Coordinates of C-alpha atoms and ligand atoms in Angstrom, one line a residue:
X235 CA -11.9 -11.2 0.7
X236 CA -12.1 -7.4 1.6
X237 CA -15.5 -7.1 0.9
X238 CA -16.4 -10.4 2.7
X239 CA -14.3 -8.3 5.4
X240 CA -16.1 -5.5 5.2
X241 CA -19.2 -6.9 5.4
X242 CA -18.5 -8.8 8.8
X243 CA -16.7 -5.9 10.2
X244 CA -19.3 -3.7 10.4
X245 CA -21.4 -6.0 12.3
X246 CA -18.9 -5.5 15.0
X247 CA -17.8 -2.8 17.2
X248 CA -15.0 -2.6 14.6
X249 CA -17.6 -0.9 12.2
X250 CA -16.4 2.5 13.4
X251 CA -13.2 2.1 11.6
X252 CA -14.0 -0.3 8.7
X253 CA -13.9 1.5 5.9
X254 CA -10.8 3.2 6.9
X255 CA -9.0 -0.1 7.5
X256 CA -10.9 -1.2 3.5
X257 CA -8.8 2.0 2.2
X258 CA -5.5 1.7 3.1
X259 CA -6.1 -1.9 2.1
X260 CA -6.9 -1.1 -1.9
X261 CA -4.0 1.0 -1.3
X262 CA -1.8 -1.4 -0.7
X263 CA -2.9 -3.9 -2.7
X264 CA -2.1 -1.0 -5.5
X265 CA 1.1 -0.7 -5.4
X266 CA 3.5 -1.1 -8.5
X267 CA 4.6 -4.9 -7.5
X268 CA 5.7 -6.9 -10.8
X269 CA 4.7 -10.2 -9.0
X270 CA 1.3 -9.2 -8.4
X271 CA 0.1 -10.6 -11.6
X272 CA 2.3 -14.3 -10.7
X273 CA 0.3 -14.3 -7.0
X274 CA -3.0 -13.7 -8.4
X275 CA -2.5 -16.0 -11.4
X276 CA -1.6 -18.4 -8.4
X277 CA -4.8 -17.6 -6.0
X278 CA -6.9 -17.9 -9.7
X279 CA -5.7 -21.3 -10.6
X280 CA -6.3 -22.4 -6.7
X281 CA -10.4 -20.9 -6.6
X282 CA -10.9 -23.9 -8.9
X283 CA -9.9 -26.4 -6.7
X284 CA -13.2 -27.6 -4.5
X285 CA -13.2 -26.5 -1.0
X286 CA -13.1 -28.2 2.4
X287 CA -13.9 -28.1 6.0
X288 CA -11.3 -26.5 8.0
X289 CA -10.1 -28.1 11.5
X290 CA -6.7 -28.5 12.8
X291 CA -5.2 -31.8 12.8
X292 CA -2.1 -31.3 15.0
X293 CA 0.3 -29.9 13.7
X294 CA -1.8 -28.8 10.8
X295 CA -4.4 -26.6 9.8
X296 CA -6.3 -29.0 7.9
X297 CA -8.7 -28.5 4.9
X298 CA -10.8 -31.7 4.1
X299 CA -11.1 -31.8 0.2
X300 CA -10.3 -34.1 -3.0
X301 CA -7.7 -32.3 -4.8
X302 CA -4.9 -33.4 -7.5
X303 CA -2.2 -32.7 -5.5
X304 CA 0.3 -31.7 -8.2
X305 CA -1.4 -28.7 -9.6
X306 CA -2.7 -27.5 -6.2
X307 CA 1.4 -27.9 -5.1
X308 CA 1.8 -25.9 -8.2
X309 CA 0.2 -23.0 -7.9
X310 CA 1.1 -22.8 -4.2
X311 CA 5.1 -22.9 -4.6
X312 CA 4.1 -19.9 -6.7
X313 CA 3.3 -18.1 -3.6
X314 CA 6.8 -19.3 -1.9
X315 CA 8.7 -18.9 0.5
X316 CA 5.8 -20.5 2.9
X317 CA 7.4 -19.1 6.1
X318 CA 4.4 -20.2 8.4
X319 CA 1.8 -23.0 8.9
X320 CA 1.9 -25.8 8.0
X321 CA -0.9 -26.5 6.4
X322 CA -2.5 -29.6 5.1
X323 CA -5.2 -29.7 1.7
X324 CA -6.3 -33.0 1.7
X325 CA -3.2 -35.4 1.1
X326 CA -0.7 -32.3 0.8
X327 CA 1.0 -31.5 3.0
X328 CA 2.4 -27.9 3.1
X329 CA 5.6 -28.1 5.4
X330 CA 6.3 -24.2 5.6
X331 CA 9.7 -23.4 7.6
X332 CA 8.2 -23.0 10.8
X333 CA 6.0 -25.5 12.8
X334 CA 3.4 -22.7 13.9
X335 CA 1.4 -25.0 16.2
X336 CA 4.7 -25.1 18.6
X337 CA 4.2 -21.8 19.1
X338 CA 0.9 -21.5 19.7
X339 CA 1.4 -24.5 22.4
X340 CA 3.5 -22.9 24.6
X341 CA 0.6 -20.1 24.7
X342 CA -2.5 -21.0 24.3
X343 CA -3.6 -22.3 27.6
X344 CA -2.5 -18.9 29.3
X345 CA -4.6 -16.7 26.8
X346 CA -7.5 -15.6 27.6
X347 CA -10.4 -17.3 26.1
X348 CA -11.0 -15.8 22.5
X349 CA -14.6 -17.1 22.4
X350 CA -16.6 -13.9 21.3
X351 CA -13.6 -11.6 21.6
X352 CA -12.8 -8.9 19.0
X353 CA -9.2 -10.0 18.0
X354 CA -5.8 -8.0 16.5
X355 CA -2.7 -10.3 15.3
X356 CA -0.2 -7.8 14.7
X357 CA 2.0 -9.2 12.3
X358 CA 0.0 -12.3 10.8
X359 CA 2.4 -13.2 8.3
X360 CA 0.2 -15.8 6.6
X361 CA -2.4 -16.0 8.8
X362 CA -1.9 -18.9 10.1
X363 CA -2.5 -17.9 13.7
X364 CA -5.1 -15.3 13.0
X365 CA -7.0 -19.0 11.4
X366 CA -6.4 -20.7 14.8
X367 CA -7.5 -17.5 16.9
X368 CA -10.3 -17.5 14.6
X369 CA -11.2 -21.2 15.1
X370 CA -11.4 -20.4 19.1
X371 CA -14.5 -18.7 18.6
X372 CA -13.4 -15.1 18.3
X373 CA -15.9 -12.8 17.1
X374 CA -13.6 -11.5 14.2
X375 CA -9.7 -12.0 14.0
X376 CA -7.9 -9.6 12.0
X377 CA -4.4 -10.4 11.0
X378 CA -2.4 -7.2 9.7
X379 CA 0.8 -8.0 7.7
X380 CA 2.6 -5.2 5.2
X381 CA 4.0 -8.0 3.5
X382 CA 1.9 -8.2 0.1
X383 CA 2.9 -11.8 -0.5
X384 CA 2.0 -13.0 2.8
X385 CA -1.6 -11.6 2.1
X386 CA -1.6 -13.8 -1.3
X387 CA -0.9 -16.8 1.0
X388 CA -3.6 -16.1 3.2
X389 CA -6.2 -15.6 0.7
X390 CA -4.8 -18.7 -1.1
X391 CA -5.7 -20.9 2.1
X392 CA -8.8 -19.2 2.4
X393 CA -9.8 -19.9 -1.3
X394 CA -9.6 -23.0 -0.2
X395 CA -12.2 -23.3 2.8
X396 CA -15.5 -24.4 2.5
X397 CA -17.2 -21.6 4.4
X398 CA -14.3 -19.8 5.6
X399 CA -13.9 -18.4 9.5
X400 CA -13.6 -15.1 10.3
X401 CA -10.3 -14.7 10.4
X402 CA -8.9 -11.6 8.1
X403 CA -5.2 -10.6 7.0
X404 CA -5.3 -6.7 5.8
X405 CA -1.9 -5.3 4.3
X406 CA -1.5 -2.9 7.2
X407 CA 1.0 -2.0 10.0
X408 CA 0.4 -1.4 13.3
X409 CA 1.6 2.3 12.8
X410 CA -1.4 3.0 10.5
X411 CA -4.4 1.3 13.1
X412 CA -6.7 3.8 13.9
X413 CA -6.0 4.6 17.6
X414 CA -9.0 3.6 19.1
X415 CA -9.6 0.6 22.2
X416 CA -11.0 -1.6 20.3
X417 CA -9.5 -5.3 20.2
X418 CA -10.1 -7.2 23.4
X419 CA -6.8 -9.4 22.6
X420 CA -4.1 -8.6 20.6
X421 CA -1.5 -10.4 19.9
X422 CA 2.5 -9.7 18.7
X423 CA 4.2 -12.7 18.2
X424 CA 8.1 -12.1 16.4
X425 CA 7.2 -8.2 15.7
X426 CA 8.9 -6.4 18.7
X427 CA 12.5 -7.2 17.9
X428 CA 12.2 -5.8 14.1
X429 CA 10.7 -2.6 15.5
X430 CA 13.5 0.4 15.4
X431 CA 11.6 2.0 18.7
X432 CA 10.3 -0.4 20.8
X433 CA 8.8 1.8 23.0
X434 CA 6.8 3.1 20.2
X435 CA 5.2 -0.8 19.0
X436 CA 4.3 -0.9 22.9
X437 CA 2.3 2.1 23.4
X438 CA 0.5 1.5 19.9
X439 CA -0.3 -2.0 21.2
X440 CA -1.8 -0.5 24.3
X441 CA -3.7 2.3 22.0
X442 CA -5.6 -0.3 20.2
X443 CA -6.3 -2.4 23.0
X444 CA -9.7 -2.2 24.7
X445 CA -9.9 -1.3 29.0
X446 CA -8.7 -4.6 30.6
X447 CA -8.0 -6.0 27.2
X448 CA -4.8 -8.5 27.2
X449 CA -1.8 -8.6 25.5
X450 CA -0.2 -11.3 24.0
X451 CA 3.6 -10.0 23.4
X452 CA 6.1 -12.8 22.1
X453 CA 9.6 -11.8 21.0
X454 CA 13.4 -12.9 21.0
X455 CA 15.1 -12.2 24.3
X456 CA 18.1 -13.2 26.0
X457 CA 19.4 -14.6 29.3
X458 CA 20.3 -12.0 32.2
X459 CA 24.2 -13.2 31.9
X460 CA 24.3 -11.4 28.4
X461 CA 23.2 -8.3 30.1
X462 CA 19.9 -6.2 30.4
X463 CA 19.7 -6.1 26.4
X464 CA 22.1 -6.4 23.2
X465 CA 21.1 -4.2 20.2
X466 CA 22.8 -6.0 16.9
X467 CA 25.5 -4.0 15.2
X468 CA 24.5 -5.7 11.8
X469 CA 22.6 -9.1 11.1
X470 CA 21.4 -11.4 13.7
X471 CA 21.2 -15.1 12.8
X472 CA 21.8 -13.5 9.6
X473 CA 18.8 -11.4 9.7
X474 CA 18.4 -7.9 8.7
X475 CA 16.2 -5.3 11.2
X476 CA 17.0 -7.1 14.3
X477 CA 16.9 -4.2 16.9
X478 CA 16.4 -5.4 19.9
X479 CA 17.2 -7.9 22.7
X480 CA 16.4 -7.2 26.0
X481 CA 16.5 -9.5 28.9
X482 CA 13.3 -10.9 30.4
X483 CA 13.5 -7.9 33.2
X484 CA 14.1 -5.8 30.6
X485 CA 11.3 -6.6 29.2
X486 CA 8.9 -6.5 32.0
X487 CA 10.3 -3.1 32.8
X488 CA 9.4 -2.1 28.9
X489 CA 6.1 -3.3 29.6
X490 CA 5.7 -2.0 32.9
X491 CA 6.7 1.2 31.5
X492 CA 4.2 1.4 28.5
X493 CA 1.8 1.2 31.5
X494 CA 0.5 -2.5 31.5
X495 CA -0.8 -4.0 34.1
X496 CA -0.5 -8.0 35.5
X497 CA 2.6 -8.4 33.2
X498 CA 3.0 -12.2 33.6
X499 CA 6.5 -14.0 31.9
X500 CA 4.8 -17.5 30.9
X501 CA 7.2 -19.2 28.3
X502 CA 11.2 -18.6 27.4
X503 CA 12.0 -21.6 24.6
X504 CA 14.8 -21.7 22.6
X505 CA 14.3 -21.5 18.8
X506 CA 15.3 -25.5 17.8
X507 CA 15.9 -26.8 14.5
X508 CA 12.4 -28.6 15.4
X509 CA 10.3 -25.7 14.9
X510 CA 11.9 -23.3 12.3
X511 CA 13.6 -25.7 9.2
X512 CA 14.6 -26.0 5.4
X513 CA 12.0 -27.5 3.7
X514 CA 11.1 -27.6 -0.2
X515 CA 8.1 -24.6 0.5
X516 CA 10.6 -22.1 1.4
X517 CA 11.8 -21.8 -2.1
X518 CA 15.8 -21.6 -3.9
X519 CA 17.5 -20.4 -0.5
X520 CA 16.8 -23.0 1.4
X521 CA 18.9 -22.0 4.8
X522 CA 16.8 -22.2 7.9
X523 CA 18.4 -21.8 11.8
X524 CA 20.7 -24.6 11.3
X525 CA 22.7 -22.3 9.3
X526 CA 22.5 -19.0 11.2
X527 CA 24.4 -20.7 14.2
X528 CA 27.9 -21.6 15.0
X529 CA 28.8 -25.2 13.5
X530 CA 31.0 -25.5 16.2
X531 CA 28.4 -23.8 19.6
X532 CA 25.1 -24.2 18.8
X533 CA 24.4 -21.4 21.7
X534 CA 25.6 -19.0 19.5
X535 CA 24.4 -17.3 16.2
X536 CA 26.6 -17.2 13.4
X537 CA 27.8 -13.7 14.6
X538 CA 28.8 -14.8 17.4
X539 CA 25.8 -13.3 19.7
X540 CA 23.4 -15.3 21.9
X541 CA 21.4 -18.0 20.0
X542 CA 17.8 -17.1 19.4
X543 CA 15.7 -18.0 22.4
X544 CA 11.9 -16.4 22.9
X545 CA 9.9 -15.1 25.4
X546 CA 5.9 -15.1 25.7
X547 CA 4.7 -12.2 28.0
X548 CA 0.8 -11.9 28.7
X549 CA -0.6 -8.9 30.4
X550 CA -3.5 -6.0 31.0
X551 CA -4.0 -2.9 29.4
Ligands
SAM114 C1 8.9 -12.8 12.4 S1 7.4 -12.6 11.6 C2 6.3 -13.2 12.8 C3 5.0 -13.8 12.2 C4 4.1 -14.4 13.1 N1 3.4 -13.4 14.0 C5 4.8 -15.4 14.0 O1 4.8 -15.2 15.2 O2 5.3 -16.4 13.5 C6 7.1 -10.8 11.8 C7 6.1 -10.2 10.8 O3 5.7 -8.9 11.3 C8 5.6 -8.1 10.2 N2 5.8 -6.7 10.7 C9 6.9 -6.1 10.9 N3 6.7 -4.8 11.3 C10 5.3 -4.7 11.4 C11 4.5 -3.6 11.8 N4 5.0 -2.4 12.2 N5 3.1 -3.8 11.8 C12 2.6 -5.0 11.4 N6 3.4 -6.1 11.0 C13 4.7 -5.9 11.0 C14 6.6 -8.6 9.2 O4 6.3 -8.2 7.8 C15 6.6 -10.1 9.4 O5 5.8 -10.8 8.5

């Protein structure tokens, strides 16, 4: 996959910073991780299934191939929890915990067309946005994600493709980008809150981002009542590295700050059992949102704070 990433990224204005972004890839991939050898057992066993034409069949991405569906399942639950999709290989359906394509509802008619555009996702996860970014005719898409396992998944799906799109997941951060204006549309979709410096995330969004590129900022926010923001004492809907929670004006005033221009609010949706739930992909703990709020007020997380509602900003650099 790198070198199939290499090779595409230097035909694009990207080549300048290819094979820096190729280095501190290896790197990654080097680290001392015992599961390693378990994921690419996994991604081994799945390169000899056949591959298929990728579309998306609402609400999946969809690869159209023959496949026995028990030992594709198989090697897949190695590679759990499946966080984001779903995805479908022929008859299987992978039901990850979130429904990804509800998301990408409440945005996509506000984005920018992606037709020919050079593309960040900051925060890919999976990739299963950075497949459907790639799939609007963007130029190249280029998911970074730190988490190793994430990057198994997406090469796992990708094994799987019959001439695959180019859509990329690198194990990078933000923080380690190259800070040159680059990407004509990058996206942050569920990153913000878990940054300890929000400020920070902002202006290295806006460092990456190409003159009059757009920014597609989508985080967890809460109504003005609570305040102008609440930063978490400990957990939040019992997760860890939640640091942020502004209000929408908070938010806009963030962005307005970090200098971006045309800062348009165009979504606030609360989190529903719907869209994020327990299914059998997500592995032994099987608690989804249901759990993380209050049995008894389902308008409040499990600590007693604000239940999780999100907010899609779009604007200019
Ligand atoms: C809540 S998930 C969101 C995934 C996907 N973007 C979505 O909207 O569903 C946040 C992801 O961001 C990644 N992440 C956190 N900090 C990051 C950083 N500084 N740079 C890149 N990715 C980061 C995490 O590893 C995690 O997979």
């Amino acid at each position: 996959m790198i070198n199939d990433f290499k090779k595409h990224c230097n035909m694009t204005r990207l080549s300048a910073i290819c094979n820096q972004l190729v280095e501190l890839s290896k790197q990654a991939f080097a680290v001392n991780n015992g599961n390693i050898p378990k994921w690419e057992g996994a991604i081994t066993n799945i390169q000899k299934t056949q591959s298929g034409v990728l579309s998306f069949k609402h609400p999946y991405i969809a690869i159209d191939t023959h496949t026995n569906d028990q030992a594709l399942a198989q090697s897949l639950k190695q590679l759990m929890p499946w966080r984001k999709g779903p995805y479908q290989i022929g008859e299987l359906k992978l039901e990850s915990e979130w429904r990804g394509d509800m998301k990408w509802d409440r945005l996509k008619d506000h984005v920018k067309p992606l037709q020919g555009k050079i593309v960040l996702d900051v925060g890919s996860g999976n990739g299963y946005f950075t497949y459907l970014m790639a799939m609007q005719g963007a130029e190249i898409a280029l998911g970074i994600e730190p988490f190793l396992l994430f990057n198994y998944q997406f090469q796992a799906i990708r094994a799987l493709i019959n001439q695959p799109p180019k859509a990329y997941v690198l194990p990078l951060k933000l923080e380690q980008m190259p800070e040159q204006p680059l990407f004509d549309s990058v996206f942050s979709m569920g990153v913000l809150y878990h940054q300890k410096d929000h400020n920070l995330h902002l202006q290295q969004l806006m460092n990456v981002m190409a003159d009059e590129g757009e920014l597609i900022l989508e985080t967890l926010i809460i109504d003005k009542q609570h305040g102008d923001q609440i930063i978490p004492e400990d957990r939040y809907a019992r997760m860890r590295n939640v640091w942020c929670l502004p209000s929408t004006d908070t938010l806009h005033s963030w962005l307005q700050t970090a200098g971006f221009k045309n800062i348009k609010l165009v979504d606030v949706t609360k989190t529903t059992p719907a869209e994020q739930r327990a299914t059998h992909w997500i592995g032994d703990n099987t608690q989804s949102i249901k759990d993380f709020l209050d049995p008894n007020d389902d308008n409040l997380t499990i600590e007693g704070l604000p239940a999780p509602k999100r907010a899609v900003f779009i604007c200019q650099k």
